Structures are given as C-alpha cells and as structure tokens.
Short mmCIF file of C-alpha atoms in Angstrom, two decimals:
data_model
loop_
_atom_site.label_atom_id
_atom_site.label_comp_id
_atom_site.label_asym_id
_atom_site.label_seq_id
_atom_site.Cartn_x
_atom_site.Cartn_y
_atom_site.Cartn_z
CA UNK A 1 0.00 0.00 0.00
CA UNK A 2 1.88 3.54 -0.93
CA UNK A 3 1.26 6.34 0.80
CA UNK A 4 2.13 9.77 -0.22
CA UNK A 5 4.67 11.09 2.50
CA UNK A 6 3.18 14.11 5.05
CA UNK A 7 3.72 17.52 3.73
CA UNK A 8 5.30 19.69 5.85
CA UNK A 9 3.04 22.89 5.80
CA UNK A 10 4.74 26.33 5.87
CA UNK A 11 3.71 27.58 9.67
CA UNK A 12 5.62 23.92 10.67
CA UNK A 13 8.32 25.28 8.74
CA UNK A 14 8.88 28.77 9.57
CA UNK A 15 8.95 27.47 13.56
CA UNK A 16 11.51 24.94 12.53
CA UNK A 17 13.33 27.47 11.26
CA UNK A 18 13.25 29.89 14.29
CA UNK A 19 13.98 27.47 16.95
CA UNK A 20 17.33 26.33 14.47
CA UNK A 21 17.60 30.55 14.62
CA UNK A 22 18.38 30.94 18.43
CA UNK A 23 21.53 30.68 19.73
CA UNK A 24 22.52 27.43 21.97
CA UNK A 25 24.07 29.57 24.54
CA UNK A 26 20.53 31.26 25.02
CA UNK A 27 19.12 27.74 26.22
CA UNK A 28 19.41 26.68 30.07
CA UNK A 29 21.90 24.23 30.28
CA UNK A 30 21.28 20.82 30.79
CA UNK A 31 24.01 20.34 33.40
CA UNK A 32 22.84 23.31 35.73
CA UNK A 33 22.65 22.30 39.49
CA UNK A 34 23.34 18.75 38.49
CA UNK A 35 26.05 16.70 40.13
CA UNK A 36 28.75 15.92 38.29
CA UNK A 37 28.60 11.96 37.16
CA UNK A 38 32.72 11.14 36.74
CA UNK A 39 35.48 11.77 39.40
CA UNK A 40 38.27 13.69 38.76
CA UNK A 41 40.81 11.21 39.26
CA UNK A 42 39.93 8.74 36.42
CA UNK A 43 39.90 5.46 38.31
CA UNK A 44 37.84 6.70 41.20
CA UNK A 45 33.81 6.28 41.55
CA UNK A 46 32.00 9.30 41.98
CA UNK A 47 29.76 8.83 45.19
CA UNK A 48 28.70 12.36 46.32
CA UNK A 49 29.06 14.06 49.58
CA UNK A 50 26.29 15.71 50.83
CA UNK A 51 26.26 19.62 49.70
CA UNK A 52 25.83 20.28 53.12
CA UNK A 53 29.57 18.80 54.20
CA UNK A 54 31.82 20.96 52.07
CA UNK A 55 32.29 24.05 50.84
CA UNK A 56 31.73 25.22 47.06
CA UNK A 57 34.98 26.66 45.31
CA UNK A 58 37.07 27.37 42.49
CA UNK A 59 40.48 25.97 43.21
CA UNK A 60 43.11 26.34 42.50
CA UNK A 61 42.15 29.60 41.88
CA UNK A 62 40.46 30.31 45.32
CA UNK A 63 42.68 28.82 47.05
CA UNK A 64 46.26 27.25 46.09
CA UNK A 65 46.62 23.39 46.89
CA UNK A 66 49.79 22.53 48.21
CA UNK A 67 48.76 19.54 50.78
CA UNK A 68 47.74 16.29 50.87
CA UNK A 69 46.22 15.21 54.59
CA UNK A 70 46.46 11.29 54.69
CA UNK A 71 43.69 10.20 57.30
CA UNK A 72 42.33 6.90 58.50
CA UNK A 73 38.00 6.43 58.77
CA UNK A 74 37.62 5.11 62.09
CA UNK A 75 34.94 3.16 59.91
CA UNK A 76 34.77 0.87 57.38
CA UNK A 77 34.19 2.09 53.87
CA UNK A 78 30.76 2.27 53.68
CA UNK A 79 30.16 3.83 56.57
CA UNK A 80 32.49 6.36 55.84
CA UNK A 81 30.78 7.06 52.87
CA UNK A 82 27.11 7.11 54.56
CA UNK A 83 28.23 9.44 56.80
CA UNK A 84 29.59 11.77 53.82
CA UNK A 85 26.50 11.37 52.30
CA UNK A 86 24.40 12.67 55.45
CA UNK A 87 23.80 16.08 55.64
CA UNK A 88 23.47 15.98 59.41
CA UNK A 89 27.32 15.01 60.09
CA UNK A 90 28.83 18.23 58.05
CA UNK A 91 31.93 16.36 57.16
CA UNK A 92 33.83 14.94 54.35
CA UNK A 93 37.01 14.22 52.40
CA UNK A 94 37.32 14.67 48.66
CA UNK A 95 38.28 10.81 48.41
CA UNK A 96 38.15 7.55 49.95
CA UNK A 97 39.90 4.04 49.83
CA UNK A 98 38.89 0.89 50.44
CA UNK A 99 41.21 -1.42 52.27
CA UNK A 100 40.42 -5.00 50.55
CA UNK A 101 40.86 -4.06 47.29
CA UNK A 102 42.11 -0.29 46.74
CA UNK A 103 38.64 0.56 45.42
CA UNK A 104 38.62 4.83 45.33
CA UNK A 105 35.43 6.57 45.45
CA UNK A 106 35.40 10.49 45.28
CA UNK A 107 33.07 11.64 47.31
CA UNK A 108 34.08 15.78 46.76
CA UNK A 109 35.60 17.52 43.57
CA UNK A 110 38.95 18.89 44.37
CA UNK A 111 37.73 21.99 43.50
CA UNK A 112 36.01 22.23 46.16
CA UNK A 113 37.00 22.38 50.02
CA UNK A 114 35.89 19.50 52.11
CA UNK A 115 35.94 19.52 55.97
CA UNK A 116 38.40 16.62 56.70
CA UNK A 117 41.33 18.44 58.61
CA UNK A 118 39.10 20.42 61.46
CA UNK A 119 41.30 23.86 60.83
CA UNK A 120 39.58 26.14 57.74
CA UNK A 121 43.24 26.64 56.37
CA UNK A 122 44.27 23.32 56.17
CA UNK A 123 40.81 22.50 54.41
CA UNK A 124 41.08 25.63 51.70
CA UNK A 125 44.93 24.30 50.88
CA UNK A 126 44.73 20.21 51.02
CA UNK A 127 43.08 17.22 49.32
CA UNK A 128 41.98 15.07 51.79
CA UNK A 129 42.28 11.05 51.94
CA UNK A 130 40.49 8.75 53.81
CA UNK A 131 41.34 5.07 54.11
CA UNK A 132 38.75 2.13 54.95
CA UNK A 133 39.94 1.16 58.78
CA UNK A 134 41.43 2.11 62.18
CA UNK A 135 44.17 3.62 63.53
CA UNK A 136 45.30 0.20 65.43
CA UNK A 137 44.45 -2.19 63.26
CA UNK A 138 47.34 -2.19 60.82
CA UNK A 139 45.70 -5.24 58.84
CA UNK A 140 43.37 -2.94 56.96
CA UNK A 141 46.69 -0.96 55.41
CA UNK A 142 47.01 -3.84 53.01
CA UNK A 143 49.13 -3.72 49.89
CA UNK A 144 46.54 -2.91 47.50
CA UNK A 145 45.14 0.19 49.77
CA UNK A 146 48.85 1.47 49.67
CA UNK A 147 49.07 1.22 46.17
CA UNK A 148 46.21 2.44 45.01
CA UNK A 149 46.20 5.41 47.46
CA UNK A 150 49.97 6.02 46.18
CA UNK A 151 48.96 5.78 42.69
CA UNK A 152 45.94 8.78 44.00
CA UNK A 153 48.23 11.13 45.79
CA UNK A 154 50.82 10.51 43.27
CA UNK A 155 48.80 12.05 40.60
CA UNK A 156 47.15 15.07 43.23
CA UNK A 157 50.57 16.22 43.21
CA UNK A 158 51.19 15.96 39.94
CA UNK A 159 48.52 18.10 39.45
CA UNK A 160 49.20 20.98 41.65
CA UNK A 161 53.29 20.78 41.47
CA UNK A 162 52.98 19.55 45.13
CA UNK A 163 56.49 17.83 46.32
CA UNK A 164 55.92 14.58 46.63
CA UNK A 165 57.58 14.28 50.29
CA UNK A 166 56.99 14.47 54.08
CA UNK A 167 56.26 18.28 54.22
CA UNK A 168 53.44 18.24 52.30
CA UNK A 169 52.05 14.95 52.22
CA UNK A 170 50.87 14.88 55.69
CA UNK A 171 48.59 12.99 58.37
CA UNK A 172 45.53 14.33 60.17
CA UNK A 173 47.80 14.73 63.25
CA UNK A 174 49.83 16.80 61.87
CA UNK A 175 47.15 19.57 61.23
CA UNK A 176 47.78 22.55 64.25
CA UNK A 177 45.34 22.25 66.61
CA UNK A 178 43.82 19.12 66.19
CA UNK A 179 42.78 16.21 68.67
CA UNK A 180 43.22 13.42 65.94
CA UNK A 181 45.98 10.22 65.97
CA UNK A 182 45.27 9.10 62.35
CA UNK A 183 46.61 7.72 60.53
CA UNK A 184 48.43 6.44 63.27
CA UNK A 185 51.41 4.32 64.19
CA UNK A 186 50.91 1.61 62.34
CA UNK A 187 51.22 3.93 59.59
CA UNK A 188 54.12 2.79 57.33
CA UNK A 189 55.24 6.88 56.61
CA UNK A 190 58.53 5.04 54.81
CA UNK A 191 56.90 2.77 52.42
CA UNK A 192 54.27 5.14 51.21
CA UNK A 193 56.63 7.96 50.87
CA UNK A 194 58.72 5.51 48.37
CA UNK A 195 55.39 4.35 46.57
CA UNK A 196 54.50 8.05 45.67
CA UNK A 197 57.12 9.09 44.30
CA UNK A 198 57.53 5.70 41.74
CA UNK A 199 53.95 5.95 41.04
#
C-alpha cells in the first residue's frame, strides 16, 4: 500500500526554522545544578558528599593546593561514605579508599573544600584522603590500599606541582590544633613515601 509522505506545511516550517535561529548559549543548560557523574581522578567512583559537608569553590584559583592530609576512617568504607552522604554530620574528604581491594570513590571535587582536617586553612589548601579502617588495626593498610592510594596522591601532586615528600604529604595529626591520631602508628610513613614518588 503507498502512501504519499506528510507535507510539511509552511507555519511547521517557519517554527523549525526559528527554533534552528536561536543561539545554543541562550538555552538553560542541561548540566545546571546537576552533580557531576565522573570523578576527577579517572579510576575513582564518583559517590557524592552531601552539599551540606563541604564548601563550594574554584580551586586552584580560590585557594592554592599545596597539601595532601592522609587520614584513616575510624569506619569501614561504607560507613564512611554514609556518613559523607548525610547532611546531618557536616563532614567529608574529597576521596576515599577501600582497604580490601584499593577501590577509590570520590566523594568531593577537588575543586572544592571538604571539611576533613578540622582547621579552615588546612581545608582551603589540602586534598583530603580517607582510608577504609582504624588507627590500630594495621591489617586494613594492606598492599593494595597502599598502592592504590599512592597511585591517588601521586597524581594530586602531579597536578598541583605539590612535592611529593613528608612536608606536604601529611597525616591528620599533623594539622595545628587538632585532637586526631590518624593515621596512626601503624602507619608505614617510609613505604608510602617511596610508593609516591615511583607511582
């Protein structure tokens, strides 16, 4: 059976024409007050912090980044990342890393300034890590959350031209005023050190 194909008629036409006629830059864009779906770092999952547990920025152009804080959950990983997620707890760390297999999710864009170190200038200048265990467990520092976290800071400083050494790749107790251990003395400061810098 042929049938004759629909004719266009000229109003249909003439609004083709002026919606083609105004400028993409006029229309809203689709992204606006969306989160972002990928992760900054390439490997990591992108699991959101609550936009009530960091602080909105531009930097390195806010704020210079020159640190890496190196901290230890207290939790295990999903718990950690619950608690990111809950706008009640007004904390968070741009990443996280899971201790059985090196899994890193990003939970804040390093553009922004999350509230891992407890000091506001530490927070505007650092990245901050977290890693899946506790302080005196050593067990949960296994090879593959070394690596992978190496592998992490290795390319933060890369990034920002941080040096890749002992002055500015720090732990939560290092941080002026704080009441934190982690990540603690079961830390091994030596080893990871050595993995950054042949990442």
């Amino acid at each position: 059976m042929d049938r004759a194909a629909p004719r266009l008629s000229r109003r249909r036409l003439l609004k083709g024409a002026a919606l083609a006629a105004v400028p993409y830059a006029l229309l809203p864009d689709p992204r606006a007050g969306a989160q972002p779906q990928s992760a900054d770092y390439p490997p990591a999952e992108w699991r959101p912090a609550s936009t009530a547990n960091y602080t909105v920025s531009d930097r390195p152009g806010t704020y210079a980044v020159d640190r890496v804080i190196i901290h230890v959950t207290q939790e295990t990983y999903s718990d950690a990342l619950a608690i990111f997620a809950d706008p009640q707890k007004k904390v968070s760390a741009h990443y996280v890393v899971r201790s059985a297999d090196g899994h890193v999710a990003q939970c804040v864009r390093e553009a922004d300034i999350a509230w891992h170190a407890g000091s506001w200038g530490y927070n505007t200048r650092s990245v901050g890590i977290e890693h899946e265990g506790w302080v005196d467990r050593p067990e949960y520092f296994t090879d593959a959350l070394y690596q992978q976290s190496a592998r992490l800071t290795a390319a933060i400083c890369a990034k920002y031209g941080i040096p890749r050494d002992r002055e500015h790749i720090i732990g939560h107790y290092q941080v002026p005023g704080t009441d934190h251990t982690d990540p603690g003395p079961e830390w091994d400061w030596v080893r990871y050190i050595r993995m950054v810098n042949f990442s």
